[in-house]
Amino acid sequence: VYNILKRYMIRLLEIDSKRAPFKIEGLEIPVETIIPVDDADKIKIGGIIDRLDRLDGDLQILDYKTGKTDLQFTTLSSLFEKENKNRNKAAFQTLVYSYILHKNFPLEKAINPGIFNLRGLFEENYDPHLKCKENGNQQVEFVAISDQFADQLRGLLTEIFNPSVPFCQTSLEEHCSYCIYQQICRK
């Protein structure tokens, strides 16, 4: 285990040395914000940002994942499709953190979300930044897409908290394999 961890740490340092110079602004940073869903309801969302760097004046939100995680997503809308079995949940999480950070620090000019996935670290020329296929696999800069993301997030939360929209079981059986509510729904 020691040798495996040592190998990962050396690789992370190699990747960071290629990104240098940068400043680590924080580690394990709890963040939260309030989102107005309709005229009466407000919802608090939050999470913990694994790592926040400043590189060339821009904020870099970096999330660590132990499994193989895709650093690309098809479209912003695809992240909100409930029945899309290829929905990139890790990208969505990192974009939610970007949204929260942007709401809390609206003067930031650029916020770049990224993921260090431990299974992909040893790929040649590893780049942790999220990329969107919709715009030619360009690196995602959150401030540029913040209004579009905010609208879709607000729409999702409005649907979730709308008492006239019933909760439905997923049609994707693989979502049930790790669900903590399996005993309740018995799907």
Short mmCIF file of N, CA and C in Angstrom, two decimals, residues 12-86:
data_model
loop_
_atom_site.label_atom_id
_atom_site.label_comp_id
_atom_site.label_asym_id
_atom_site.label_seq_id
_atom_site.Cartn_x
_atom_site.Cartn_y
_atom_site.Cartn_z
N LEU A 12 1.12 12.82 -8.91
CA LEU A 12 0.43 14.09 -8.66
C LEU A 12 1.41 15.26 -8.64
N LEU A 13 2.55 15.06 -8.03
CA LEU A 13 3.56 16.11 -7.99
C LEU A 13 4.11 16.41 -9.39
N GLU A 14 4.25 15.38 -10.22
CA GLU A 14 4.69 15.59 -11.60
C GLU A 14 3.67 16.42 -12.38
N ILE A 15 2.41 16.09 -12.22
CA ILE A 15 1.35 16.84 -12.91
C ILE A 15 1.32 18.27 -12.40
N ASP A 16 1.40 18.44 -11.08
CA ASP A 16 1.40 19.79 -10.51
C ASP A 16 2.61 20.60 -10.97
N SER A 17 3.75 19.96 -11.12
CA SER A 17 4.95 20.69 -11.55
C SER A 17 4.78 21.22 -12.98
N LYS A 18 4.02 20.49 -13.81
CA LYS A 18 3.75 20.97 -15.18
C LYS A 18 2.77 22.14 -15.17
N ARG A 19 1.91 22.21 -14.15
CA ARG A 19 0.93 23.30 -14.03
C ARG A 19 1.53 24.53 -13.35
N ALA A 20 2.65 24.36 -12.68
CA ALA A 20 3.26 25.43 -11.89
C ALA A 20 3.67 26.60 -12.79
N PRO A 21 3.68 27.80 -12.23
CA PRO A 21 3.44 28.16 -10.83
C PRO A 21 1.95 28.36 -10.55
N PHE A 22 1.52 27.89 -9.41
CA PHE A 22 0.17 28.09 -8.93
C PHE A 22 0.22 28.16 -7.41
N LYS A 23 -0.87 28.62 -6.83
CA LYS A 23 -0.95 28.72 -5.37
C LYS A 23 -2.15 27.90 -4.91
N ILE A 24 -1.94 27.04 -3.94
CA ILE A 24 -3.07 26.31 -3.34
C ILE A 24 -3.76 27.27 -2.38
N GLU A 25 -5.00 27.64 -2.73
CA GLU A 25 -5.78 28.59 -1.92
C GLU A 25 -6.43 27.90 -0.73
N GLY A 26 -6.70 26.59 -0.85
CA GLY A 26 -7.32 25.89 0.26
C GLY A 26 -7.56 24.43 -0.06
N LEU A 27 -7.73 23.65 1.00
CA LEU A 27 -8.02 22.23 0.91
C LEU A 27 -9.23 21.91 1.78
N GLU A 28 -10.09 21.01 1.31
CA GLU A 28 -11.27 20.59 2.08
C GLU A 28 -12.08 21.81 2.55
N ILE A 29 -12.49 22.63 1.59
CA ILE A 29 -13.19 23.88 1.90
C ILE A 29 -14.70 23.66 1.87
N PRO A 30 -15.39 23.81 3.01
CA PRO A 30 -16.85 23.70 2.98
C PRO A 30 -17.44 24.96 2.34
N VAL A 31 -18.38 24.75 1.41
CA VAL A 31 -19.04 25.87 0.73
C VAL A 31 -20.54 25.63 0.73
N GLU A 32 -21.30 26.72 0.70
CA GLU A 32 -22.75 26.61 0.60
C GLU A 32 -23.32 27.91 0.07
N THR A 33 -24.53 27.81 -0.45
CA THR A 33 -25.25 28.98 -0.91
C THR A 33 -26.74 28.70 -0.87
N ILE A 34 -27.52 29.74 -1.01
CA ILE A 34 -28.98 29.64 -1.03
C ILE A 34 -29.45 29.89 -2.46
N ILE A 35 -30.35 29.04 -2.94
CA ILE A 35 -30.92 29.21 -4.27
C ILE A 35 -32.41 29.46 -4.12
N PRO A 36 -32.90 30.62 -4.62
CA PRO A 36 -34.35 30.82 -4.62
C PRO A 36 -34.97 29.95 -5.72
N VAL A 37 -35.95 29.13 -5.33
CA VAL A 37 -36.57 28.21 -6.28
C VAL A 37 -37.85 28.81 -6.85
N ASP A 38 -38.64 29.44 -6.01
CA ASP A 38 -39.82 30.15 -6.48
C ASP A 38 -40.00 31.36 -5.56
N ASP A 39 -41.14 31.95 -5.57
CA ASP A 39 -41.36 33.16 -4.78
C ASP A 39 -41.21 32.93 -3.28
N ALA A 40 -41.50 31.72 -2.82
CA ALA A 40 -41.49 31.47 -1.38
C ALA A 40 -40.34 30.59 -0.91
N ASP A 41 -39.90 29.66 -1.74
CA ASP A 41 -38.94 28.66 -1.28
C ASP A 41 -37.50 29.02 -1.65
N LYS A 42 -36.64 28.75 -0.69
CA LYS A 42 -35.20 28.89 -0.90
C LYS A 42 -34.55 27.61 -0.42
N ILE A 43 -33.56 27.17 -1.16
CA ILE A 43 -32.91 25.90 -0.85
C ILE A 43 -31.43 26.13 -0.63
N LYS A 44 -30.91 25.53 0.44
CA LYS A 44 -29.48 25.62 0.71
C LYS A 44 -28.79 24.41 0.09
N ILE A 45 -27.77 24.66 -0.72
CA ILE A 45 -26.96 23.57 -1.25
C ILE A 45 -25.52 23.81 -0.82
N GLY A 46 -24.76 22.74 -0.77
CA GLY A 46 -23.37 22.89 -0.36
C GLY A 46 -22.57 21.64 -0.59
N GLY A 47 -21.34 21.69 -0.19
CA GLY A 47 -20.44 20.57 -0.32
C GLY A 47 -19.07 20.95 0.18
N ILE A 48 -18.10 20.10 -0.11
CA ILE A 48 -16.72 20.35 0.31
C ILE A 48 -15.83 20.28 -0.92
N ILE A 49 -15.19 21.39 -1.24
CA ILE A 49 -14.25 21.44 -2.35
C ILE A 49 -12.94 20.83 -1.87
N ASP A 50 -12.48 19.79 -2.58
CA ASP A 50 -11.26 19.11 -2.17
C ASP A 50 -10.05 20.03 -2.23
N ARG A 51 -9.95 20.79 -3.31
CA ARG A 51 -8.76 21.64 -3.48
C ARG A 51 -9.12 22.85 -4.33
N LEU A 52 -8.61 24.00 -3.92
CA LEU A 52 -8.84 25.24 -4.64
C LEU A 52 -7.48 25.88 -4.91
N ASP A 53 -7.15 26.01 -6.21
CA ASP A 53 -5.87 26.61 -6.62
C ASP A 53 -6.12 27.94 -7.31
N ARG A 54 -5.08 28.75 -7.36
CA ARG A 54 -5.10 29.95 -8.20
C ARG A 54 -3.96 29.79 -9.20
N LEU A 55 -4.34 29.79 -10.48
CA LEU A 55 -3.39 29.60 -11.57
C LEU A 55 -3.60 30.69 -12.60
N ASP A 56 -2.58 31.48 -12.85
CA ASP A 56 -2.67 32.60 -13.80
C ASP A 56 -3.84 33.53 -13.47
N GLY A 57 -4.11 33.72 -12.19
CA GLY A 57 -5.18 34.61 -11.76
C GLY A 57 -6.55 33.96 -11.69
N ASP A 58 -6.71 32.78 -12.27
CA ASP A 58 -8.00 32.09 -12.29
C ASP A 58 -8.09 31.10 -11.13
N LEU A 59 -9.33 30.92 -10.64
CA LEU A 59 -9.56 29.89 -9.62
C LEU A 59 -9.71 28.54 -10.30
N GLN A 60 -9.11 27.53 -9.72
CA GLN A 60 -9.19 26.16 -10.20
C GLN A 60 -9.84 25.33 -9.09
N ILE A 61 -11.03 24.80 -9.37
CA ILE A 61 -11.70 23.92 -8.42
C ILE A 61 -11.33 22.50 -8.81
N LEU A 62 -10.67 21.79 -7.91
CA LEU A 62 -10.21 20.43 -8.20
C LEU A 62 -10.82 19.44 -7.22
N ASP A 63 -11.43 18.42 -7.77
CA ASP A 63 -12.04 17.36 -6.97
C ASP A 63 -11.24 16.09 -7.19
N TYR A 64 -11.01 15.34 -6.14
CA TYR A 64 -10.29 14.07 -6.25
C TYR A 64 -11.30 12.93 -6.31
N LYS A 65 -11.11 12.01 -7.24
CA LYS A 65 -11.95 10.83 -7.38
C LYS A 65 -11.06 9.60 -7.42
N THR A 66 -11.47 8.56 -6.72
CA THR A 66 -10.65 7.35 -6.69
C THR A 66 -10.91 6.44 -7.89
N GLY A 67 -12.08 6.52 -8.48
CA GLY A 67 -12.41 5.67 -9.62
C GLY A 67 -12.08 6.35 -10.93
N LYS A 68 -12.34 5.64 -12.01
CA LYS A 68 -12.15 6.19 -13.36
C LYS A 68 -13.29 7.16 -13.62
N THR A 69 -12.98 8.38 -13.86
CA THR A 69 -13.97 9.41 -14.09
C THR A 69 -13.66 10.11 -15.40
N ASP A 70 -14.69 10.29 -16.19
CA ASP A 70 -14.52 10.96 -17.47
C ASP A 70 -14.41 12.47 -17.22
N LEU A 71 -13.44 13.09 -17.85
CA LEU A 71 -13.24 14.53 -17.69
C LEU A 71 -14.01 15.32 -18.75
N GLN A 72 -14.78 14.62 -19.56
CA GLN A 72 -15.59 15.26 -20.60
C GLN A 72 -17.07 15.01 -20.33
N PHE A 73 -17.88 15.92 -20.82
CA PHE A 73 -19.31 15.68 -20.84
C PHE A 73 -19.83 16.19 -22.18
N THR A 74 -20.93 15.62 -22.63
CA THR A 74 -21.44 15.89 -23.97
C THR A 74 -21.95 17.32 -24.10
N THR A 75 -22.95 17.65 -23.29
CA THR A 75 -23.53 19.00 -23.27
C THR A 75 -23.86 19.34 -21.82
N LEU A 76 -24.04 20.61 -21.57
CA LEU A 76 -24.44 21.02 -20.23
C LEU A 76 -25.80 20.41 -19.89
N SER A 77 -26.70 20.39 -20.85
CA SER A 77 -28.04 19.81 -20.63
C SER A 77 -27.97 18.33 -20.28
N SER A 78 -26.99 17.60 -20.83
CA SER A 78 -26.88 16.16 -20.57
C SER A 78 -26.62 15.87 -19.09
N LEU A 79 -26.05 16.83 -18.37
CA LEU A 79 -25.77 16.64 -16.94
C LEU A 79 -27.04 16.64 -16.10
N PHE A 80 -28.14 17.15 -16.68
CA PHE A 80 -29.40 17.27 -15.95
C PHE A 80 -30.44 16.24 -16.38
N GLU A 81 -30.09 15.35 -17.32
CA GLU A 81 -31.02 14.34 -17.82
C GLU A 81 -31.08 13.17 -16.84
N LYS A 82 -32.23 13.02 -16.18
CA LYS A 82 -32.38 12.01 -15.12
C LYS A 82 -32.18 10.59 -15.63
N GLU A 83 -32.67 10.30 -16.80
CA GLU A 83 -32.62 8.93 -17.32
C GLU A 83 -31.40 8.66 -18.20
N ASN A 84 -30.46 9.59 -18.23
CA ASN A 84 -29.24 9.41 -19.01
C ASN A 84 -28.26 8.58 -18.19
N LYS A 85 -28.07 7.31 -18.59
CA LYS A 85 -27.21 6.45 -17.78
C LYS A 85 -25.73 6.82 -17.91
N ASN A 86 -25.38 7.65 -18.89
CA ASN A 86 -23.99 8.09 -19.05
C ASN A 86 -23.77 9.50 -18.50
#
